[in-house]
Coordinates of C-alpha atoms and ligand atoms in Angstrom, one line a residue:
M23 CA 38.8 98.1 -24.1
S24 CA 39.9 97.3 -20.5
S25 CA 39.4 94.0 -18.7
L26 CA 36.0 92.5 -18.0
P27 CA 34.5 92.8 -14.6
G28 CA 36.2 90.4 -12.2
P29 CA 35.6 89.4 -8.6
G30 CA 35.9 92.3 -6.2
P31 CA 35.2 92.6 -2.5
G32 CA 31.4 92.5 -2.2
R33 CA 30.7 94.0 -5.6
P34 CA 31.6 91.5 -8.3
F35 CA 30.0 93.6 -11.0
A36 CA 31.8 96.9 -10.1
G37 CA 33.2 98.4 -13.3
A38 CA 30.9 96.3 -15.6
G39 CA 29.2 98.4 -18.3
A40 CA 25.4 98.3 -18.8
I41 CA 23.0 99.9 -21.3
V42 CA 19.6 100.5 -19.7
T43 CA 16.8 101.6 -22.0
G44 CA 13.7 103.4 -20.8
A45 CA 15.9 104.8 -18.0
S46 CA 14.3 108.2 -17.8
R47 CA 11.6 107.2 -15.3
G48 CA 9.7 104.3 -13.8
I49 CA 11.2 100.8 -13.8
G50 CA 14.2 101.7 -16.0
A51 CA 15.3 104.5 -13.7
A52 CA 14.9 102.2 -10.7
I53 CA 17.0 99.5 -12.4
A54 CA 19.7 102.1 -13.3
R55 CA 19.9 103.3 -9.7
A56 CA 20.1 99.7 -8.4
L57 CA 22.8 98.7 -10.8
A58 CA 24.8 101.9 -10.0
R59 CA 24.7 100.8 -6.3
E60 CA 26.4 97.6 -7.5
G61 CA 29.2 99.7 -9.0
V62 CA 28.0 99.1 -12.6
H63 CA 28.8 101.9 -15.1
L64 CA 25.7 102.9 -17.0
L65 CA 24.6 104.2 -20.3
L66 CA 21.0 105.5 -19.8
V67 CA 18.8 105.7 -22.9
A68 CA 15.4 107.2 -23.5
R69 CA 13.9 110.1 -25.5
N70 CA 13.4 112.7 -22.8
A71 CA 16.8 114.4 -22.3
D72 CA 15.8 116.4 -19.2
R73 CA 14.5 113.4 -17.4
L74 CA 17.5 111.3 -18.3
S75 CA 19.7 114.0 -17.0
T76 CA 17.8 114.0 -13.7
V77 CA 18.4 110.3 -13.3
Q78 CA 22.0 110.7 -14.3
S79 CA 22.6 113.4 -11.7
E80 CA 20.9 111.3 -9.0
I81 CA 23.3 108.5 -9.8
A82 CA 26.3 110.7 -9.9
S83 CA 25.5 112.4 -6.6
A84 CA 25.2 108.9 -5.0
G85 CA 28.7 108.1 -6.2
G86 CA 27.8 106.2 -9.4
T87 CA 28.8 106.5 -13.0
A88 CA 26.3 107.2 -15.7
A89 CA 26.3 108.6 -19.2
A90 CA 23.0 109.5 -20.9
L91 CA 21.9 109.3 -24.5
A92 CA 18.6 110.9 -25.7
Q93 CA 17.5 108.5 -28.5
D94 CA 14.2 107.3 -29.9
L95 CA 14.8 103.6 -30.1
T96 CA 12.2 103.2 -32.8
A97 CA 14.4 105.2 -35.2
P98 CA 16.0 102.9 -37.8
E99 CA 19.6 104.0 -36.9
A100 CA 19.0 103.8 -33.2
A101 CA 20.6 100.5 -32.3
E102 CA 23.8 101.2 -34.1
R103 CA 24.0 104.6 -32.5
V104 CA 23.4 103.3 -29.0
V105 CA 26.0 100.6 -29.4
Q106 CA 28.5 103.1 -30.8
V107 CA 28.1 105.4 -27.8
A108 CA 28.3 102.3 -25.5
R109 CA 31.6 101.4 -27.0
E110 CA 32.8 104.9 -26.4
R111 CA 31.5 105.4 -22.8
L112 CA 31.6 101.9 -21.3
E113 CA 34.9 100.4 -20.6
A114 CA 33.7 96.8 -20.1
P115 CA 30.3 96.3 -21.7
Y116 CA 28.6 93.4 -20.0
L117 CA 24.9 94.0 -19.7
L118 CA 22.0 95.2 -21.8
V119 CA 18.7 95.9 -20.1
N120 CA 16.0 96.2 -22.8
N121 CA 13.4 97.9 -20.7
A122 CA 11.8 100.7 -22.8
G123 CA 8.2 100.1 -23.6
I124 CA 4.8 101.6 -24.2
A125 CA 1.2 100.4 -23.6
T126 CA -2.0 101.8 -25.1
A127 CA -5.1 100.4 -23.6
Q128 CA -7.8 100.2 -26.3
R129 CA -9.9 97.7 -28.2
F130 CA -7.9 96.5 -31.1
D131 CA -10.6 97.3 -33.7
R132 CA -10.9 100.8 -32.3
R133 CA -7.2 101.7 -32.7
P134 CA -6.3 104.0 -35.7
P135 CA -4.9 102.1 -38.7
G136 CA -1.3 101.3 -38.2
E137 CA -1.1 103.2 -34.8
W138 CA -0.6 99.9 -32.9
E139 CA 2.4 99.1 -35.1
Q140 CA 4.3 101.7 -33.1
E141 CA 3.8 99.5 -30.0
L142 CA 5.1 96.4 -31.8
V143 CA 8.2 98.4 -32.9
T144 CA 8.9 100.0 -29.5
N145 CA 8.3 96.8 -27.4
L146 CA 9.6 94.1 -29.7
V147 CA 11.4 95.2 -32.9
A148 CA 13.6 97.9 -31.2
P149 CA 14.8 95.6 -28.3
L150 CA 15.6 92.9 -30.9
R151 CA 17.5 95.3 -33.1
L152 CA 19.5 96.6 -30.1
T153 CA 20.3 93.0 -28.9
Y154 CA 21.4 92.1 -32.4
A155 CA 23.7 95.1 -32.6
F156 CA 25.2 94.6 -29.1
L157 CA 25.6 90.8 -29.2
P158 CA 28.9 90.8 -31.1
T159 CA 30.5 92.9 -28.3
L160 CA 29.4 90.4 -25.7
L161 CA 30.3 87.4 -27.7
R162 CA 33.8 88.8 -28.4
A163 CA 34.2 89.2 -24.7
G164 CA 32.8 85.7 -24.1
R165 CA 30.7 87.1 -21.2
G166 CA 27.6 89.1 -20.8
H167 CA 23.9 89.2 -20.0
V168 CA 20.8 90.5 -21.9
I169 CA 17.7 91.2 -19.8
F170 CA 14.3 92.1 -21.2
T171 CA 11.5 93.7 -19.2
G172 CA 8.6 91.4 -20.1
S173 CA 5.2 91.4 -18.4
A174 CA 2.8 89.0 -16.6
T175 CA 0.5 89.6 -19.6
A176 CA 2.7 87.1 -21.4
D177 CA 0.9 84.5 -19.3
R178 CA -2.4 86.4 -18.7
P179 CA -3.2 88.5 -21.8
L180 CA -5.7 91.2 -21.1
P181 CA -8.5 92.7 -23.1
R182 CA -7.6 96.2 -24.5
L183 CA -4.0 95.2 -24.2
A184 CA -3.9 92.7 -27.0
V185 CA -1.0 94.2 -28.8
Y186 CA 1.0 94.9 -25.6
S187 CA 0.3 91.3 -24.4
A188 CA 1.5 90.0 -27.8
T189 CA 4.8 91.9 -27.6
K190 CA 5.5 90.6 -24.1
A191 CA 4.6 87.0 -25.0
A192 CA 7.0 87.3 -28.0
L193 CA 9.7 88.7 -25.8
R194 CA 9.5 85.7 -23.6
G195 CA 9.7 83.3 -26.5
F196 CA 12.6 85.2 -28.0
G197 CA 14.5 85.5 -24.7
R198 CA 14.2 81.8 -23.8
A199 CA 15.3 80.6 -27.3
L200 CA 18.2 83.1 -27.4
D201 CA 19.4 82.0 -23.9
L202 CA 19.6 78.4 -25.2
E203 CA 21.6 79.6 -28.2
L204 CA 24.0 81.6 -26.2
V205 CA 24.5 80.1 -22.8
R206 CA 27.4 77.9 -23.8
R207 CA 29.1 81.0 -25.3
G208 CA 29.1 82.8 -22.0
V209 CA 26.1 85.1 -22.6
R210 CA 22.9 84.7 -20.6
V211 CA 19.5 86.0 -21.6
S212 CA 16.7 86.6 -19.1
V213 CA 13.1 88.0 -19.2
V214 CA 11.8 89.7 -16.1
E215 CA 8.0 89.5 -15.9
P216 CA 6.4 91.9 -13.4
V217 CA 2.7 92.2 -12.6
Y218 CA 1.3 95.7 -12.2
V219 CA 3.9 98.3 -11.2
R220 CA 3.2 101.9 -10.1
T221 CA 4.7 103.9 -13.0
E222 CA 3.5 106.3 -15.8
L223 CA 3.0 103.4 -18.2
G224 CA -0.3 103.7 -20.1
R225 CA -1.3 106.9 -18.2
R226 CA -1.6 109.1 -21.3
P227 CA -4.8 111.1 -21.0
T228 CA -6.2 109.7 -24.2
D229 CA -6.1 106.1 -22.9
V230 CA -9.1 104.4 -21.6
E231 CA -8.6 102.7 -18.3
A232 CA -6.8 99.4 -18.7
P233 CA -7.9 96.4 -16.6
L234 CA -4.7 96.6 -14.6
E235 CA -5.2 100.3 -13.9
R236 CA -8.7 99.5 -12.7
R237 CA -7.4 96.8 -10.5
A238 CA -4.7 99.1 -9.0
R239 CA -7.4 101.7 -8.3
E240 CA -9.7 99.2 -6.7
H241 CA -6.8 97.5 -4.8
P242 CA -4.1 100.2 -4.4
R243 CA -1.8 97.9 -2.5
S244 CA -1.7 95.4 -5.4
A245 CA 0.7 97.6 -7.4
L246 CA 4.4 97.0 -7.0
E247 CA 7.0 99.7 -6.6
P248 CA 9.6 99.9 -9.5
E249 CA 12.4 99.1 -7.0
V250 CA 11.0 95.6 -6.5
V251 CA 11.6 94.9 -10.2
A252 CA 15.0 96.5 -10.0
C253 CA 15.9 94.1 -7.1
A254 CA 14.9 91.2 -9.3
V255 CA 17.2 92.4 -12.1
V256 CA 20.1 92.7 -9.7
R257 CA 19.4 89.2 -8.4
L258 CA 19.5 88.0 -12.0
L259 CA 23.1 89.2 -12.4
Y260 CA 24.1 86.9 -9.5
H261 CA 21.7 84.0 -10.4
P262 CA 20.9 84.1 -14.1
R263 CA 17.6 82.4 -15.1
P264 CA 15.6 82.5 -18.4
V265 CA 12.4 83.8 -16.9
V266 CA 11.7 85.5 -13.6
H267 CA 8.3 86.4 -12.3
V268 CA 7.9 89.5 -10.1
P269 CA 6.7 89.0 -7.4
W270 CA 8.0 85.4 -7.2
T271 CA 4.6 84.3 -5.8
W272 CA 3.1 85.1 -9.2
A273 CA 5.0 81.9 -10.4
A274 CA 2.7 79.8 -8.2
S275 CA -0.5 81.7 -8.7
R276 CA -0.3 81.9 -12.5
G277 CA -0.5 78.0 -12.6
A278 CA -3.7 78.2 -10.6
L279 CA -5.0 81.1 -12.7
N280 CA -4.3 79.2 -16.0
A281 CA -6.2 76.2 -14.6
L282 CA -9.2 78.5 -13.8
D283 CA -9.0 80.1 -17.3
P284 CA -12.4 79.0 -18.5
I285 CA -14.1 80.8 -15.5
L286 CA -11.8 83.8 -15.4
Q287 CA -12.0 84.5 -19.1
R288 CA -15.7 85.0 -18.8
R289 CA -15.1 87.7 -16.2
W290 CA -12.6 89.5 -18.4
R291 CA -14.8 89.5 -21.6
L292 CA -15.7 93.0 -22.7
P293 CA -19.3 93.9 -23.4
P294 CA -20.1 95.1 -26.9
P295 CA -19.0 98.7 -27.4
T296 CA -21.5 101.4 -26.7
A297 CA -21.3 104.7 -28.5
G298 CA -18.1 106.7 -28.4
P299 CA -14.5 105.9 -29.6
S300 CA -13.2 104.8 -26.2
A301 CA -15.7 102.1 -25.3
Ligands
NAP4 N1 4.2 99.5 -15.1 C1 3.8 98.2 -15.2 O1 2.7 97.8 -14.6 C2 4.6 97.2 -16.0 C3 4.3 95.8 -15.7 C4 5.0 94.9 -16.4 C5 6.0 95.3 -17.4 N2 6.2 96.6 -17.6 C6 7.3 97.0 -18.5 O2 8.3 97.8 -17.9 C7 8.9 98.6 -18.9 C8 9.1 100.0 -18.3 O3 7.8 100.5 -18.2 P1 7.4 101.5 -17.0 O4 6.2 100.9 -16.3 O5 8.6 101.9 -16.2 O6 6.8 102.7 -17.8 P2 7.1 104.2 -18.0 O7 7.2 104.9 -16.7 O8 6.1 104.7 -19.0 O9 8.6 104.2 -18.7 C9 8.8 103.8 -20.0 C10 10.2 104.1 -20.4 O10 10.4 103.8 -21.8 C11 10.9 104.9 -22.5 N3 10.5 104.8 -23.9 C12 9.3 104.7 -24.4 N4 9.3 104.7 -25.7 C13 10.6 104.9 -26.1 C14 11.2 105.1 -27.3 N5 10.6 105.0 -28.5 N6 12.6 105.2 -27.4 C15 13.3 105.3 -26.2 N7 12.7 105.2 -25.0 C16 11.4 105.0 -24.9 C17 10.4 106.1 -21.7 O11 11.2 107.2 -21.9 P3 10.9 108.5 -22.8 O12 9.5 108.8 -22.8 O13 11.8 109.5 -22.2 O14 11.4 108.0 -24.2 C18 10.5 105.6 -20.3 O15 11.8 105.8 -19.8 C19 8.1 98.5 -20.1 O16 8.7 97.6 -21.0 C20 6.8 97.9 -19.6 O17 6.1 97.2 -20.7 C21 5.5 97.6 -16.9

C-alpha cells in the first residue's frame, strides 16, 4: 500500500481512496463527482451496473479516477467483498461514505410481514457491517473518515416513514458514539443529515406519497439538489464534525420545530385508514 494522502497544492486529499455506496445515482453520484474533483480515487458501489458505469465514465472523462463494483449491500458477504475490492483498487484507503439507502412510505401496520426488515438491513445493518469490515484498514493507517448519509427525519420523524426515520435516528446515535471511540485514534465519523433532496428515493410506483414528497410537490423550491449534500460532504473532509445538517439553517429551525412539537404533531397525525391498501 502506498503512502497516505499528504498535503498537496490546493488538493490535500488528492490520491486518497474512498468507497462511496449508493453511487449509481442521486446523492451518492453527486458525492462521487465532488470527491473526484478533489482528486480522491473512488470505488463506486451499488446494484445497478449500467448506472454505475455511467457515473464512472462521467468521472473518468472529467479526469477523475473511479472503479465500480455492482454489489447488493444487503447480501451477507457484501462487506467483505467491498473491502477486498477496495484493497485491490484503492492505493491509500481513507474514506468510506455509507450513502446507499431506501425509503418506503407506508403505514407500518399496512406493510407486508417482514418487508420493512429489508429497509432496516439496507439503511442500518449494511452500513454498520461495511464500517466494521473497513475500520481495521483505517485504524492500521491511523487516519481516515467514515461518513453516513443520515436524514433530517432523525430529528423530525414522519408518519408513513417510521422505519426509515428509525434507521436514520439509529445512524446518528451510532455515528456520534463511534466518533467518540475513534477520534483519538485518527479516524473521524460524521453523519450528514439532509432535508428533502430531489432524487429517485421513494419514487417507486407502488409507494403512496410520503409527506416530504407532498411538501416538495406543493413547494417545489423546498427540495435541495444532490450537489448541495455533496458540498457538505467535501466540507466535512476539511472540517470534520460528528453531525452536519443540510442546509445549515435546518440546525436553527429544528430547535424551534422541536419546541413547537405539540402543535406540529397534531398537523402530521394521519386520519384512520379508509378502504384500500395504500391509505
Ligand atoms: N432524497 C432525500 O430526500 C434524502 C433526504 C435525506 C437523506 N437521504 C439519504 O440519502 C441517501 C441516498 O439517497 P438518494 O436520495 O440519493 O436516493 P436514490 O436516488 O434512490 O439512491 C439510492 C442509492 O442507493 C443504492 N442502493 C439502494 N439499495 C441498495 C442495496 N441493497 N445495495 C447497494 N446499493 C443500494 C441505489 O443504487 P442501486 O439501486 O443501483 O442499488 C442508489 O445508488 C439515502 O441513504 C437516503 O436515505 C435522502
